[in-house]
Short mmCIF file of C-alpha atoms and ligand atoms in Angstrom, two decimals:
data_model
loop_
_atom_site.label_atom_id
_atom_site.label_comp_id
_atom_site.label_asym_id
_atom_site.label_seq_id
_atom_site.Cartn_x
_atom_site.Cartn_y
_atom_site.Cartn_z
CA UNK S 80 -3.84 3.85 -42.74
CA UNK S 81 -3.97 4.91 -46.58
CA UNK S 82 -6.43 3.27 -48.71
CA UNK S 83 -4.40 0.95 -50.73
CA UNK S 84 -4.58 -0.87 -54.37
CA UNK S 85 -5.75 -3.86 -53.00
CA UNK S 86 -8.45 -1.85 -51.52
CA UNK S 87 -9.30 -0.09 -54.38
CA UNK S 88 -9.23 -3.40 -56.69
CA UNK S 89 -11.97 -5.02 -54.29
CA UNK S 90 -13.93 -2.11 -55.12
CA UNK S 91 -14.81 -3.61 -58.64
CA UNK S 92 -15.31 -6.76 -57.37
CA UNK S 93 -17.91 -5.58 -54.77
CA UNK S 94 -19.27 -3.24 -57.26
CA UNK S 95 -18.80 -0.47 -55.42
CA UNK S 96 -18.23 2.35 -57.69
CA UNK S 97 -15.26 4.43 -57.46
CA UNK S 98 -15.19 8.20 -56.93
CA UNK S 99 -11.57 10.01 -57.97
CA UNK S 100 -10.64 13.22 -58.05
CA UNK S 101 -7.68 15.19 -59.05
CA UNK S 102 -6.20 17.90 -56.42
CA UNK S 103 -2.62 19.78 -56.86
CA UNK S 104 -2.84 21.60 -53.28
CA UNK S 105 -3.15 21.16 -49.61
CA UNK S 106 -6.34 22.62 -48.96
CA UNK S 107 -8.23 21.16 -52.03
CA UNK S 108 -6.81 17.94 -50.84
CA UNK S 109 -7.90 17.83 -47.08
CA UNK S 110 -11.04 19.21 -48.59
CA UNK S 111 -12.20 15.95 -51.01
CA UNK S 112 -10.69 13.85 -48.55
CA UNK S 113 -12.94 15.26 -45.89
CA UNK S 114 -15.87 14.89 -48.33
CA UNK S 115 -15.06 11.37 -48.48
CA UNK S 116 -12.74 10.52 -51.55
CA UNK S 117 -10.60 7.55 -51.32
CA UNK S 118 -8.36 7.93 -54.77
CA UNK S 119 -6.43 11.64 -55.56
CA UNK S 120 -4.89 12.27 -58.80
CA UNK S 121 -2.12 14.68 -58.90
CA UNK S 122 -2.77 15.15 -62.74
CA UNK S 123 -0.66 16.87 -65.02
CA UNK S 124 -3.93 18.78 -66.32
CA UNK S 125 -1.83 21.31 -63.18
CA UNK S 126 -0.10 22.58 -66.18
CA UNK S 127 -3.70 23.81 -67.85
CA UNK S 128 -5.88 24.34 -64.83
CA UNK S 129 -3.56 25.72 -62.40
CA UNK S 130 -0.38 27.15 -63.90
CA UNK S 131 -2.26 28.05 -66.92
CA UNK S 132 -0.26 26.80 -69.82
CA UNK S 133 -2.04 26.19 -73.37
CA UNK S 134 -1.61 21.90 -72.98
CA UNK S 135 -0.20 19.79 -70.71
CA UNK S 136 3.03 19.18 -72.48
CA UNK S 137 5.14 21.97 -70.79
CA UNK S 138 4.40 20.57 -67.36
CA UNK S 139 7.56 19.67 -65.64
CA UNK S 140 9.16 16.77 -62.72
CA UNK S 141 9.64 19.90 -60.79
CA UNK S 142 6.24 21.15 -60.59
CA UNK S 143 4.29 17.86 -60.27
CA UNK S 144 6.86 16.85 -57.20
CA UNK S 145 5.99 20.82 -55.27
CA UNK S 146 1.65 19.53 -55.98
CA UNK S 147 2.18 16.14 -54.91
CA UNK S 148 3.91 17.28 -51.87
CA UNK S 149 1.34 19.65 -50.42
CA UNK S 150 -1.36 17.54 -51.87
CA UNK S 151 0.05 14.53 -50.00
CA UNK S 152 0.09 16.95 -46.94
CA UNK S 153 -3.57 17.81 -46.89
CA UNK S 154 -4.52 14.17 -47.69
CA UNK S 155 -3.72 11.59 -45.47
CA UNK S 156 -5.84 8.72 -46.18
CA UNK S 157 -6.22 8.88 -49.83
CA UNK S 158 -4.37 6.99 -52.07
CA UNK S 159 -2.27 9.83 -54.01
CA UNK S 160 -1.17 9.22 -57.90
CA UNK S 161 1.50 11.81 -59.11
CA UNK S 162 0.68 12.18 -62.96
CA UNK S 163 3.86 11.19 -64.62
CA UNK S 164 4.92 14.76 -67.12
CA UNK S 165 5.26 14.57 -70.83
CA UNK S 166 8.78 12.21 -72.08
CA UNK S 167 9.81 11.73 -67.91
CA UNK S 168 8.91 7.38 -68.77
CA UNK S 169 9.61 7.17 -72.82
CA UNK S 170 13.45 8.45 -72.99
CA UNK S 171 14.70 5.09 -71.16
CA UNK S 172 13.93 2.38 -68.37
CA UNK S 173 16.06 3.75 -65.93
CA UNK S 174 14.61 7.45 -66.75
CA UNK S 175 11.00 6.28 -66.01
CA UNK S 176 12.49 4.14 -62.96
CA UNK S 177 14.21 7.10 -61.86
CA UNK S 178 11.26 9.57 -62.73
CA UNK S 179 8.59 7.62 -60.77
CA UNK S 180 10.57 7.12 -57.80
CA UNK S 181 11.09 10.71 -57.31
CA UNK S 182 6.98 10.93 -57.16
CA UNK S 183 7.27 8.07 -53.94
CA UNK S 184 10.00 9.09 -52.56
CA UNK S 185 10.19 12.89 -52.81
CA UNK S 186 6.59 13.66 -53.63
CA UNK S 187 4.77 10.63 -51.23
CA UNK S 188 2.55 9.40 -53.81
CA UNK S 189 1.65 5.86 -53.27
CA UNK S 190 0.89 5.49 -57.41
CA UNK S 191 2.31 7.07 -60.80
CA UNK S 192 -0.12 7.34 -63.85
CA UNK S 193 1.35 7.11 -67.43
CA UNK S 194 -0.69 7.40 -70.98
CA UNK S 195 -0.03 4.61 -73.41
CA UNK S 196 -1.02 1.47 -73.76
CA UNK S 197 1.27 -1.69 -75.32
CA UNK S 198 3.95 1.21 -76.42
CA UNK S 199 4.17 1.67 -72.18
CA UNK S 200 3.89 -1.69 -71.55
CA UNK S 201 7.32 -2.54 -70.69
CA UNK S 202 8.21 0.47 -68.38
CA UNK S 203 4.72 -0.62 -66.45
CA UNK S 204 5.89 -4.10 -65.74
CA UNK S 205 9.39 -2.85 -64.39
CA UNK S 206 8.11 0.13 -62.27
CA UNK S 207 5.42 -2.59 -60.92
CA UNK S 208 8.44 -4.85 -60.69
CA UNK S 209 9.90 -2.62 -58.34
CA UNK S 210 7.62 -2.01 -56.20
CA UNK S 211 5.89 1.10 -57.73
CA UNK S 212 1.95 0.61 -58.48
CA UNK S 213 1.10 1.98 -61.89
CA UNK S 214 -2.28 3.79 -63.09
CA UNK S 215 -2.58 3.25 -67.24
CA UNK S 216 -4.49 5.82 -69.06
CA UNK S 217 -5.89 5.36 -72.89
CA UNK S 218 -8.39 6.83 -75.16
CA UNK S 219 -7.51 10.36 -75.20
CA UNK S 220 -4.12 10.97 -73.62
CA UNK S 221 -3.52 14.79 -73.73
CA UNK S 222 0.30 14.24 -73.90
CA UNK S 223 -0.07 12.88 -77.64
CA UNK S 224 -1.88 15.65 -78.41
CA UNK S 225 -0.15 16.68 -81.58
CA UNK S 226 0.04 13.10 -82.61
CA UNK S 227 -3.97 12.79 -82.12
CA UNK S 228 -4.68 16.10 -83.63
CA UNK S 229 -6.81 17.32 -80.73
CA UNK S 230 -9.22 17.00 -77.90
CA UNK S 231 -11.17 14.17 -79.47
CA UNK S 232 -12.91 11.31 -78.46
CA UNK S 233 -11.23 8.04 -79.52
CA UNK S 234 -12.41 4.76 -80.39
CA UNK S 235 -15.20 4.88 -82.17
CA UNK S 236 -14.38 2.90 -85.37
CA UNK S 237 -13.75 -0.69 -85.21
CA UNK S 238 -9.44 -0.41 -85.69
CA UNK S 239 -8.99 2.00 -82.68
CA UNK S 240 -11.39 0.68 -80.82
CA UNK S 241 -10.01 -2.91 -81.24
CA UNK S 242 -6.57 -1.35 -80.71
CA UNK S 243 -7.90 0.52 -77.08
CA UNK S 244 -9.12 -3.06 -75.60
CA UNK S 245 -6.31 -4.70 -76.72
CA UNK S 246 -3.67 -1.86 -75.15
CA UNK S 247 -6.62 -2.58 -71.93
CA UNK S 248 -5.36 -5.77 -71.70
CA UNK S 249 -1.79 -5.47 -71.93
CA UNK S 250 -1.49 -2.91 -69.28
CA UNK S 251 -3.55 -5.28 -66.77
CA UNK S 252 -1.30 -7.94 -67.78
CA UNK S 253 1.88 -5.90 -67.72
CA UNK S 254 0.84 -4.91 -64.11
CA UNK S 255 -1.39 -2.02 -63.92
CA UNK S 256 -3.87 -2.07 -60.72
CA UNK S 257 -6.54 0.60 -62.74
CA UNK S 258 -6.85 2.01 -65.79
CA UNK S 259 -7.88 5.34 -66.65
CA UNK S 260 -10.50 5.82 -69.94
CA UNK S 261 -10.70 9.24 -71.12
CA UNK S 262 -13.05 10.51 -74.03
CA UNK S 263 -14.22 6.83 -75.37
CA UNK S 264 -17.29 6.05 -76.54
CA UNK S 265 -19.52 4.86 -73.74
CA UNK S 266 -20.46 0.74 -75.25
CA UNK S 267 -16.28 0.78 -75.64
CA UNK S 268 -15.80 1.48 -71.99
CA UNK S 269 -18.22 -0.87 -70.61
CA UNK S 270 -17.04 -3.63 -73.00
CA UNK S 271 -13.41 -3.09 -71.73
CA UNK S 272 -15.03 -2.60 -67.78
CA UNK S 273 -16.51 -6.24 -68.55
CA UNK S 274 -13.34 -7.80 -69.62
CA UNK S 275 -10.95 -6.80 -67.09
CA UNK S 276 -10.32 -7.87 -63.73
CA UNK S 277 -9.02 -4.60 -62.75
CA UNK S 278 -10.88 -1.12 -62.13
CA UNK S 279 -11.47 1.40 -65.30
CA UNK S 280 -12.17 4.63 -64.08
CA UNK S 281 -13.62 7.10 -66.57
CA UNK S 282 -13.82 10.80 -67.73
CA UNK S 283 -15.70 10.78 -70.72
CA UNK S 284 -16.31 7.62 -70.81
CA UNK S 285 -19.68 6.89 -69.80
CA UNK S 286 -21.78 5.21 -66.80
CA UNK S 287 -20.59 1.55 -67.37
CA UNK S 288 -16.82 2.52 -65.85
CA UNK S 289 -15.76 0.55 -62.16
CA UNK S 290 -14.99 4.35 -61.00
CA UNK S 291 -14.94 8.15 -62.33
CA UNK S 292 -12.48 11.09 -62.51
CA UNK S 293 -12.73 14.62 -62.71
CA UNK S 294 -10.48 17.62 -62.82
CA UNK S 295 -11.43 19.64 -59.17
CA UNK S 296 -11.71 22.96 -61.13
CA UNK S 297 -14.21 21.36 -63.70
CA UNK S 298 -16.41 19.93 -61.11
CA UNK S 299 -16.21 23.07 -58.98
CA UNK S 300 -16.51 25.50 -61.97
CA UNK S 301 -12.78 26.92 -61.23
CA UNK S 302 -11.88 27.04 -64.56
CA UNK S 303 -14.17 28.64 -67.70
CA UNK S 304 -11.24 28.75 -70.43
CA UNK S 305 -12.29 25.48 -71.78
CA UNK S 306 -15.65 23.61 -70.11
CA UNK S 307 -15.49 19.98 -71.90
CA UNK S 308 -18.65 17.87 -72.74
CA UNK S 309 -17.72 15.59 -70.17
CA UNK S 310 -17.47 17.46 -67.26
CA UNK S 311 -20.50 18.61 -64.97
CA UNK S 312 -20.06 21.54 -62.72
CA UNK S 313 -21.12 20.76 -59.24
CA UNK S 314 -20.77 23.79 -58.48
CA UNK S 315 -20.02 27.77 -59.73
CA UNK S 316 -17.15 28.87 -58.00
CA UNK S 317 -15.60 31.26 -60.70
CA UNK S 318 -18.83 32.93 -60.24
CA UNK S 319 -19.07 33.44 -56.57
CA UNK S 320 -15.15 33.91 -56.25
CA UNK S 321 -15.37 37.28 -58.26
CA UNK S 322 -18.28 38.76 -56.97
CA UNK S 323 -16.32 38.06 -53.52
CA UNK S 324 -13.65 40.01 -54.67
CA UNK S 325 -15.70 42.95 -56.04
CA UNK S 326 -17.49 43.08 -52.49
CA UNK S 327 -13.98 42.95 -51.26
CA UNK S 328 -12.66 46.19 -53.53
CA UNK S 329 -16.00 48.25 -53.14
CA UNK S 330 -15.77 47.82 -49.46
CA UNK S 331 -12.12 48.54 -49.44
CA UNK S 332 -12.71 51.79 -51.84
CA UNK S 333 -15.43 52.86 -49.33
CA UNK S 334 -13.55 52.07 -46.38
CA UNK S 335 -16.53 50.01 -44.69
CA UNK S 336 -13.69 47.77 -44.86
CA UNK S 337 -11.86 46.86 -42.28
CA UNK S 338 -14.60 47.20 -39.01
CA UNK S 339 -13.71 47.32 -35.58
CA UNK S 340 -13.98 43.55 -35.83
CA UNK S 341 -11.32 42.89 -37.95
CA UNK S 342 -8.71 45.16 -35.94
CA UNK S 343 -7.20 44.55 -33.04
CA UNK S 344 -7.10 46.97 -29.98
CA UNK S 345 -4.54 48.12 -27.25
CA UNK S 346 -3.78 50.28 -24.36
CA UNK S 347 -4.97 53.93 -26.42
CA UNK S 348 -3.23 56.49 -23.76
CA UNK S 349 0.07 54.68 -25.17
CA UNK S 350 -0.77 56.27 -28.49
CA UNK S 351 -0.72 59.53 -26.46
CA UNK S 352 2.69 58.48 -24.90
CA UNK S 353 4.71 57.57 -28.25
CA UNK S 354 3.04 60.54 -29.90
CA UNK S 355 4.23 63.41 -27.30
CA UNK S 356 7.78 61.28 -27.92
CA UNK S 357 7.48 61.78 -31.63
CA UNK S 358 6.43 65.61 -31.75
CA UNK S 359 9.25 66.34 -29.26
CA UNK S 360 11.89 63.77 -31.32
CA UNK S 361 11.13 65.90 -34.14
CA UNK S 362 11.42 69.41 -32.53
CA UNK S 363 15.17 68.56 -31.70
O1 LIG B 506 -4.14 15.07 -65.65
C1 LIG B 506 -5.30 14.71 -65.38
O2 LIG B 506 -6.07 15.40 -64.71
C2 LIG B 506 -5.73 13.42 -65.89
C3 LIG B 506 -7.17 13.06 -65.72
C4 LIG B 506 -7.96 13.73 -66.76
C5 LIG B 506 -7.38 11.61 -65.72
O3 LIG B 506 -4.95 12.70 -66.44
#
């Protein structure tokens, strides 16, 4: 059985932190659910980390449903979210209906995620409506990026940060079973941890969050374009994963590359067989 909202909303009450990641293929997936991760976000940050585009804006229906798919393949006891793209939930109602169906039915996400707050509000409270459990996201939500100027941390004078509980609250009451916090100031999030019922989960956004979320490639030092504040590498793969390779070329270059050991063998008077056919082929 998957781990399910309900699951994950007893987590807060039980104060059992919660530990999400995001994944956008098969083996990263079976690999954090191995580890022991009950909550997988197929974010869009694909577009930046994987697919290497400048934001996450370009990111398209069509790529998210090919990650969800193989993520949802190498996961199978996770809860999966599929990120919902740039403008796929703003155009219209039945866009954003149709949209996030595609990620349940097509992709096999059990969850969408969509950044807004009261602006989202309604389109939560009809996908929820409908059956479809809905992740909010507020603070810094990368898809407004040209509207927020930038990468920054939001909420730390008294308007915005008034504004960010009050969106809080309208996407718990519109529906939402967790809400995502990114870049807010740290006394924010735990003020908006301690006044909903439902789980915040964090990235940038201090210790006081019900859970936490990182992007894989941060955690596992995948990805050294852009390292933000937020983010602590676990680990140095970028590092390790080239001098693999330039093991891998040196050995090829010298050819101590393949062994015996990585070649397989067969019946060698054959050789001598097809050979003699070959030389006599020719001489006709
Ligand atoms: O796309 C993503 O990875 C996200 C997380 C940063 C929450 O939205």
């Amino acid at each position: 059985m998957r781990v399910t909202i309900t699951e994950i909303k007893e987590m807060k009450q039980k104060k059992e932190n919660i530990p999400m990641l995001t994944a956008y293929d098969y083996v990263t997936a079976k690999m954090i659910e191995e580890a022991g991760v009950p909550l997988i976000l197929v974010g869009d940050s694909l577009g930046m980390v994987m697919l290497g585009y400048e934001s996450t804006i370009p990111v398209t229906m069509e790529e998210m449903i090919h990650h969800t798919k193989a993520v949802v393949r190498g996961a199978r006891r996770a809860l999966i979210i599929g990120d919902m793209p740039f403008m796929t939930y703003h155009i219209d109602i039945s866009d954003a209906l149709h949209n996030a169906a595609r990620f349940i039915q097509e992709g096999g996400a059990q969850a969408v995620k969509l950044e807004g707050g009261e602006v989202v509000a309604d389109t939560v409270r009809r996908l929820v409506g409908c059956g479809i459990p809905v992740m909010g996201h507020i603070g810094l939500t990368p898809q407004s990026i040209h509207q927020l100027g930038g990468f920054k941390v939001r909420g730390k004078g008294l308007e915005e940060a008034r504004k960010l509980l009050n969106d809080a609250r309208i996407l718990e009451e519109a529906g939402a079973f967790a809400i995502v916090l990114e870049c807010t100031p740290a006394p924010l999030s735990k003020l908006i941890t301690q006044k909903l019922a439902i789980p915040t989960i964090g990235i940038g956004a201090g210790p006081d969050c019900d859970g936490q979320v990182q992007v894989i490639s941060d955690l596992l030092g995948l990805y050294s374009d852009f390292v933000p504040k937020h983010a602590k590498q676990y680990a140095r793969l970028a590092g390790e994963i080239k001098t693999a390779v330039s093991s891998y070329i040196s050995e090829v270059k010298s050819r101590s590359f393949p062994t015996a050991e990585q070649s397989y063998t067969m019946d060698e008077s054959l050789i001598d067989v097809i050979a003699s056919e070959a030389k006599q082929s020719k001489c006709k």
